[in-house]
PDB file of C-alpha atoms in Angstrom:
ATOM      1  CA  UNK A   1       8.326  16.034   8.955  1.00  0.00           C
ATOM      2  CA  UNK A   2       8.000  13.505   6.091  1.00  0.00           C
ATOM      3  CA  UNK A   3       4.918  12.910   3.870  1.00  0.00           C
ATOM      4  CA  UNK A   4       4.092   8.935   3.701  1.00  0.00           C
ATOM      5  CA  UNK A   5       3.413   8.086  -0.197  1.00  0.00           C
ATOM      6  CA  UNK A   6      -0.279   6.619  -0.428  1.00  0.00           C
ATOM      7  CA  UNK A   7      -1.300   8.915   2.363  1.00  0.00           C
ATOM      8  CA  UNK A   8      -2.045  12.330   0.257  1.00  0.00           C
ATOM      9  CA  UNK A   9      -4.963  13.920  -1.133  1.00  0.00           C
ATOM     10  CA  UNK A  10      -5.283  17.127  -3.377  1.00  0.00           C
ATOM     11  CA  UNK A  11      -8.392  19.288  -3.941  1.00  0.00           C
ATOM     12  CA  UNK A  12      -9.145  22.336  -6.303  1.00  0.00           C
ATOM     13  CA  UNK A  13     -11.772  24.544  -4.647  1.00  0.00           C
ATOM     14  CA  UNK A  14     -14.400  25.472  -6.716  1.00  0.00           C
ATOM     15  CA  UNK A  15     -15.183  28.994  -4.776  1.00  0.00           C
ATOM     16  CA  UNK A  16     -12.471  31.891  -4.020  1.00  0.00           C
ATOM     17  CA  UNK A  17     -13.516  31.691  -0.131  1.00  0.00           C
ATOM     18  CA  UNK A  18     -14.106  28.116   0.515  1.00  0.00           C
ATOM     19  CA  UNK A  19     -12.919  25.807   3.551  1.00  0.00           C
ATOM     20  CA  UNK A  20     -11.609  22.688   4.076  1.00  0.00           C
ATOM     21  CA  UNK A  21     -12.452  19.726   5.830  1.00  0.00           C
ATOM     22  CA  UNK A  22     -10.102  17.789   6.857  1.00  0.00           C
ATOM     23  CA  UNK A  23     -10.577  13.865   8.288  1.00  0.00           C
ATOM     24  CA  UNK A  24      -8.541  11.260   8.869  1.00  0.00           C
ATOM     25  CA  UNK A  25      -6.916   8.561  11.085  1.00  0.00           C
ATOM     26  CA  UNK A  26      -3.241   6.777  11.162  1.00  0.00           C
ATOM     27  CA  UNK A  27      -1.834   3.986  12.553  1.00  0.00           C
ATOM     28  CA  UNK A  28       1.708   4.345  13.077  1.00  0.00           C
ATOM     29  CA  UNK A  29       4.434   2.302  15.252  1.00  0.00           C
ATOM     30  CA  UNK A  30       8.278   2.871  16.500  1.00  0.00           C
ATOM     31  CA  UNK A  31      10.134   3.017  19.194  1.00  0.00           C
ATOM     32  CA  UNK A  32      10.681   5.984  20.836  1.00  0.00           C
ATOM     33  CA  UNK A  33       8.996   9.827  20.587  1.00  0.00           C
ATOM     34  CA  UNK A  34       7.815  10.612  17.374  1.00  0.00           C
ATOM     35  CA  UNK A  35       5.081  13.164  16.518  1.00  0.00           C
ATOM     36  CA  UNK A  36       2.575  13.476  12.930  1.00  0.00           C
ATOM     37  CA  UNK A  37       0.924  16.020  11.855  1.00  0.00           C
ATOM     38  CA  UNK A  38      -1.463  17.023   8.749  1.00  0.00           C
ATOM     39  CA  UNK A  39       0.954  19.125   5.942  1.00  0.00           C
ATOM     40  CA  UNK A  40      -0.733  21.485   3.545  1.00  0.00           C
ATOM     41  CA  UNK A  41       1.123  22.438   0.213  1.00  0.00           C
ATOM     42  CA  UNK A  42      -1.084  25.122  -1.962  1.00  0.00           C
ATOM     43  CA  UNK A  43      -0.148  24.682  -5.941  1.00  0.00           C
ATOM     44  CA  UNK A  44       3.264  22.519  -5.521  1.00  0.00           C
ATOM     45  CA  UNK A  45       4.841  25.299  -2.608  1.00  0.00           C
ATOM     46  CA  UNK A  46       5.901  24.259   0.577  1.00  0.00           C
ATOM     47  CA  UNK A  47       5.041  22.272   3.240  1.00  0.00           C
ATOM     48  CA  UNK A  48       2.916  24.072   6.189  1.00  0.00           C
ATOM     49  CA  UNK A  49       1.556  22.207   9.188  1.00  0.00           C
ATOM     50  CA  UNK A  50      -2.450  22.528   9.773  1.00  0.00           C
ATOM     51  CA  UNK A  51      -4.488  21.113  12.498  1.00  0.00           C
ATOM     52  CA  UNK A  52      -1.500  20.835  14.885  1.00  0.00           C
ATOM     53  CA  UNK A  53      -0.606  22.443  18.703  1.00  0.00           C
ATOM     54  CA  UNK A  54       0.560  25.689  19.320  1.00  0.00           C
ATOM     55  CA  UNK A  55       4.377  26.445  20.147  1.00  0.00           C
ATOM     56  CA  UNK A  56       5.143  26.269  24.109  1.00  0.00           C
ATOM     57  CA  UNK A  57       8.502  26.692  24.856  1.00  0.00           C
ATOM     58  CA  UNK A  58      11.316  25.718  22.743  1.00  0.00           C
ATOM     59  CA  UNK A  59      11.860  22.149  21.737  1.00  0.00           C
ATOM     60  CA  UNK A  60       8.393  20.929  21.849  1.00  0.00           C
ATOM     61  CA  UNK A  61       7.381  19.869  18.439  1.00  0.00           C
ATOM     62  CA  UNK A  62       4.146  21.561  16.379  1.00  0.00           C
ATOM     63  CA  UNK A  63       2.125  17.828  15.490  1.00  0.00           C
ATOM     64  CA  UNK A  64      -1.512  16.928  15.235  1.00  0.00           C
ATOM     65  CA  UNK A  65      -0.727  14.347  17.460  1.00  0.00           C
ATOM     66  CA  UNK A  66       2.565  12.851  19.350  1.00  0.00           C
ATOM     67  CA  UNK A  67       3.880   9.357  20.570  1.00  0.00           C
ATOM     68  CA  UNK A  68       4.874   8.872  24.212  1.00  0.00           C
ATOM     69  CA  UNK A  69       8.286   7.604  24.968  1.00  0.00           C
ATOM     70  CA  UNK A  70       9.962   3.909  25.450  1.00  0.00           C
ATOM     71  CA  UNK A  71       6.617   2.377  23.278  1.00  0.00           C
ATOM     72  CA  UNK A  72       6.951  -1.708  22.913  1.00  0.00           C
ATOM     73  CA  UNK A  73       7.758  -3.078  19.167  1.00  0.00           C
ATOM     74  CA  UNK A  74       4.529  -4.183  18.886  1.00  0.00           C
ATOM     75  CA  UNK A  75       2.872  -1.336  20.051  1.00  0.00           C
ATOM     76  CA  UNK A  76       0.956   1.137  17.595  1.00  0.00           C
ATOM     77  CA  UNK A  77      -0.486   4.381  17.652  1.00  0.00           C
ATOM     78  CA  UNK A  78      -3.480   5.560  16.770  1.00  0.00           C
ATOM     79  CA  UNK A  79      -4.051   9.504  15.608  1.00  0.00           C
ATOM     80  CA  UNK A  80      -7.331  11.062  14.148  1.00  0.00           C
ATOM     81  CA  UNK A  81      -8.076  14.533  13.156  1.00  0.00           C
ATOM     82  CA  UNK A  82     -10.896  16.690  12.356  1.00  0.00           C
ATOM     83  CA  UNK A  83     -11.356  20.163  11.614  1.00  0.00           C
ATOM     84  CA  UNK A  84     -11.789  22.736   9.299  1.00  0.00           C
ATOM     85  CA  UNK A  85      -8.967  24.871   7.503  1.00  0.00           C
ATOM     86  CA  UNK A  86      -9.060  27.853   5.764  1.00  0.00           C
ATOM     87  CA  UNK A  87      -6.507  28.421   3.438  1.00  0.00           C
ATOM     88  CA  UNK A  88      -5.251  31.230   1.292  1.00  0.00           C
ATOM     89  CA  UNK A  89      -5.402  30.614  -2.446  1.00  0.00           C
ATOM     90  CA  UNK A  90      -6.863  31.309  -5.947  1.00  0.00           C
ATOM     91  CA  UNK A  91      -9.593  29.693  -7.728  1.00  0.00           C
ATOM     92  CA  UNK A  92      -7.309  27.993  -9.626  1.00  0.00           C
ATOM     93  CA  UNK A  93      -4.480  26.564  -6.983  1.00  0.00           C
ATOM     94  CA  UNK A  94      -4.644  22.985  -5.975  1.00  0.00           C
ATOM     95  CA  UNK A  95      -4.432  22.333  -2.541  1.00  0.00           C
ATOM     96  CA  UNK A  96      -2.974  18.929  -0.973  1.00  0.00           C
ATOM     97  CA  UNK A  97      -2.784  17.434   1.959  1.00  0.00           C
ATOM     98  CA  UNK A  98      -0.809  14.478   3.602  1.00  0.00           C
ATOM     99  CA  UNK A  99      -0.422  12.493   6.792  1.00  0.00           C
ATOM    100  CA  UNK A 100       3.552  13.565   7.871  1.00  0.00           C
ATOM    101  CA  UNK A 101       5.674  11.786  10.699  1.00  0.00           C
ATOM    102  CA  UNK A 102       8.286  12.852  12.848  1.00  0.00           C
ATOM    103  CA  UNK A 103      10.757  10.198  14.065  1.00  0.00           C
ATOM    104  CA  UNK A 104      13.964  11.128  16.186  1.00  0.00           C
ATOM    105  CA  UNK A 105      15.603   7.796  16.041  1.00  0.00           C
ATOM    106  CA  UNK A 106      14.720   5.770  13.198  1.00  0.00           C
ATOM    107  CA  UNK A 107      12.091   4.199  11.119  1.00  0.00           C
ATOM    108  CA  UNK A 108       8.531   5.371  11.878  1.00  0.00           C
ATOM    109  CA  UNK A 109       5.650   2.604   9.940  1.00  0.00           C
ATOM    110  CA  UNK A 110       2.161   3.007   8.931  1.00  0.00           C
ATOM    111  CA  UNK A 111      -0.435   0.666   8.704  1.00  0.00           C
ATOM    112  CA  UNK A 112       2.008  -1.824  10.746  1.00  0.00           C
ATOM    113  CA  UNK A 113       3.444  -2.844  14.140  1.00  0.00           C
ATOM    114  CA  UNK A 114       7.472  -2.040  13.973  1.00  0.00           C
ATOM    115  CA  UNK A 115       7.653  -6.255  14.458  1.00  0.00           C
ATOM    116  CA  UNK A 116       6.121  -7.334  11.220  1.00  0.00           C
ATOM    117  CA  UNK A 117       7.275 -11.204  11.670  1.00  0.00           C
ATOM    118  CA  UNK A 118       3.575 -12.245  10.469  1.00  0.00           C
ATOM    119  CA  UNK A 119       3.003 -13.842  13.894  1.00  0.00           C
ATOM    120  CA  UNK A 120      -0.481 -14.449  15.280  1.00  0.00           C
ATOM    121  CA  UNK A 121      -0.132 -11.029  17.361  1.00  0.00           C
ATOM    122  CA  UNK A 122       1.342  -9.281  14.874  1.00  0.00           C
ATOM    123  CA  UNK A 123      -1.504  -6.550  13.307  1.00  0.00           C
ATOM    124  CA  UNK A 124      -2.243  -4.884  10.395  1.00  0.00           C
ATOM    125  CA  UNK A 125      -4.482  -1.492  10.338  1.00  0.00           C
ATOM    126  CA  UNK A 126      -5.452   1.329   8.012  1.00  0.00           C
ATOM    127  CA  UNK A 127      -4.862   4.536   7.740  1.00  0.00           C
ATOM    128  CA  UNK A 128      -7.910   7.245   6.165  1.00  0.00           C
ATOM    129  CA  UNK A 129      -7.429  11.240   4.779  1.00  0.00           C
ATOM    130  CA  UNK A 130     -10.583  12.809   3.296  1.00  0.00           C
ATOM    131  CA  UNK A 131     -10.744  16.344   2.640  1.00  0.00           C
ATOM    132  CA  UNK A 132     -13.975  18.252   1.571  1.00  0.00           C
ATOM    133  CA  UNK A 133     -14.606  21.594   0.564  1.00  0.00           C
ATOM    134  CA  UNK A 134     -17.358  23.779   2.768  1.00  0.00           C
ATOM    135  CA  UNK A 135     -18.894  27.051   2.441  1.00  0.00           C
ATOM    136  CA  UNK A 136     -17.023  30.233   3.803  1.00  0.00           C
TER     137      UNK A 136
END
């Protein structure tokens, strides 16, 4: 998975036991399977998938939401998520998130059909992450 630049938000929680919630939609477009998820990173660590399936068999991939195969060029895809994390940190650690994509075969857009030719049928969209911090 790869974080999109422009599509990342970070938050310092004021309380030791807080949660997080997490909102957002993406519009996204290729050709083939792809998958995105929500990533967490807590004070600059590594990446961590939240708000995403749970493992069934062996190849299937952990994502918020997934892409179906053989899409059309000018087809997008439209994920949303909501819920609520709760993460393990200090008071002090800053705690981002980001929309992430998974693309087998290529070049995976946001906020654009794959054919951007600026044709009549050719769309623009927007893509949304808020995250808010809730009581324990």
């Amino acid at each position: 998975f790869t974080s999109w630049s422009g599509l990342t938000v970070a938050i310092t929680p004021t309380a030791a036991s807080s949660k997080i919630f997490i909102t957002g939609m993406l519009t996204q477009s290729q050709l083939n399977d792809s998958a995105v998820r929500i990533g967490e990173t807590i004070n600059g660590g590594s990446v961590a998938g939240v708000l995403q399936g749970n493992q069934i068999g062996s190849n299937r991939t952990r994502a918020t939401s997934g892409g179906n195969q053989f899409r059309e060029a000018s087809e997008s895809m439209q994920s949303t998520v909501s819920g609520v994390v709760s993460p393990s940190y200090t008071l002090t650690d800053e705690l981002t998130y980001s929309w992430q994509g998974w693309y087998g075969s290529g070049t995976m857009y946001t906020n654009r059909e794959l054919t951007d030719t600026d044709n009549d049928g050719d769309c623009t969209s927007m893509c949304t992450l808020t995250v808010m911090e809730i009581a324990a």
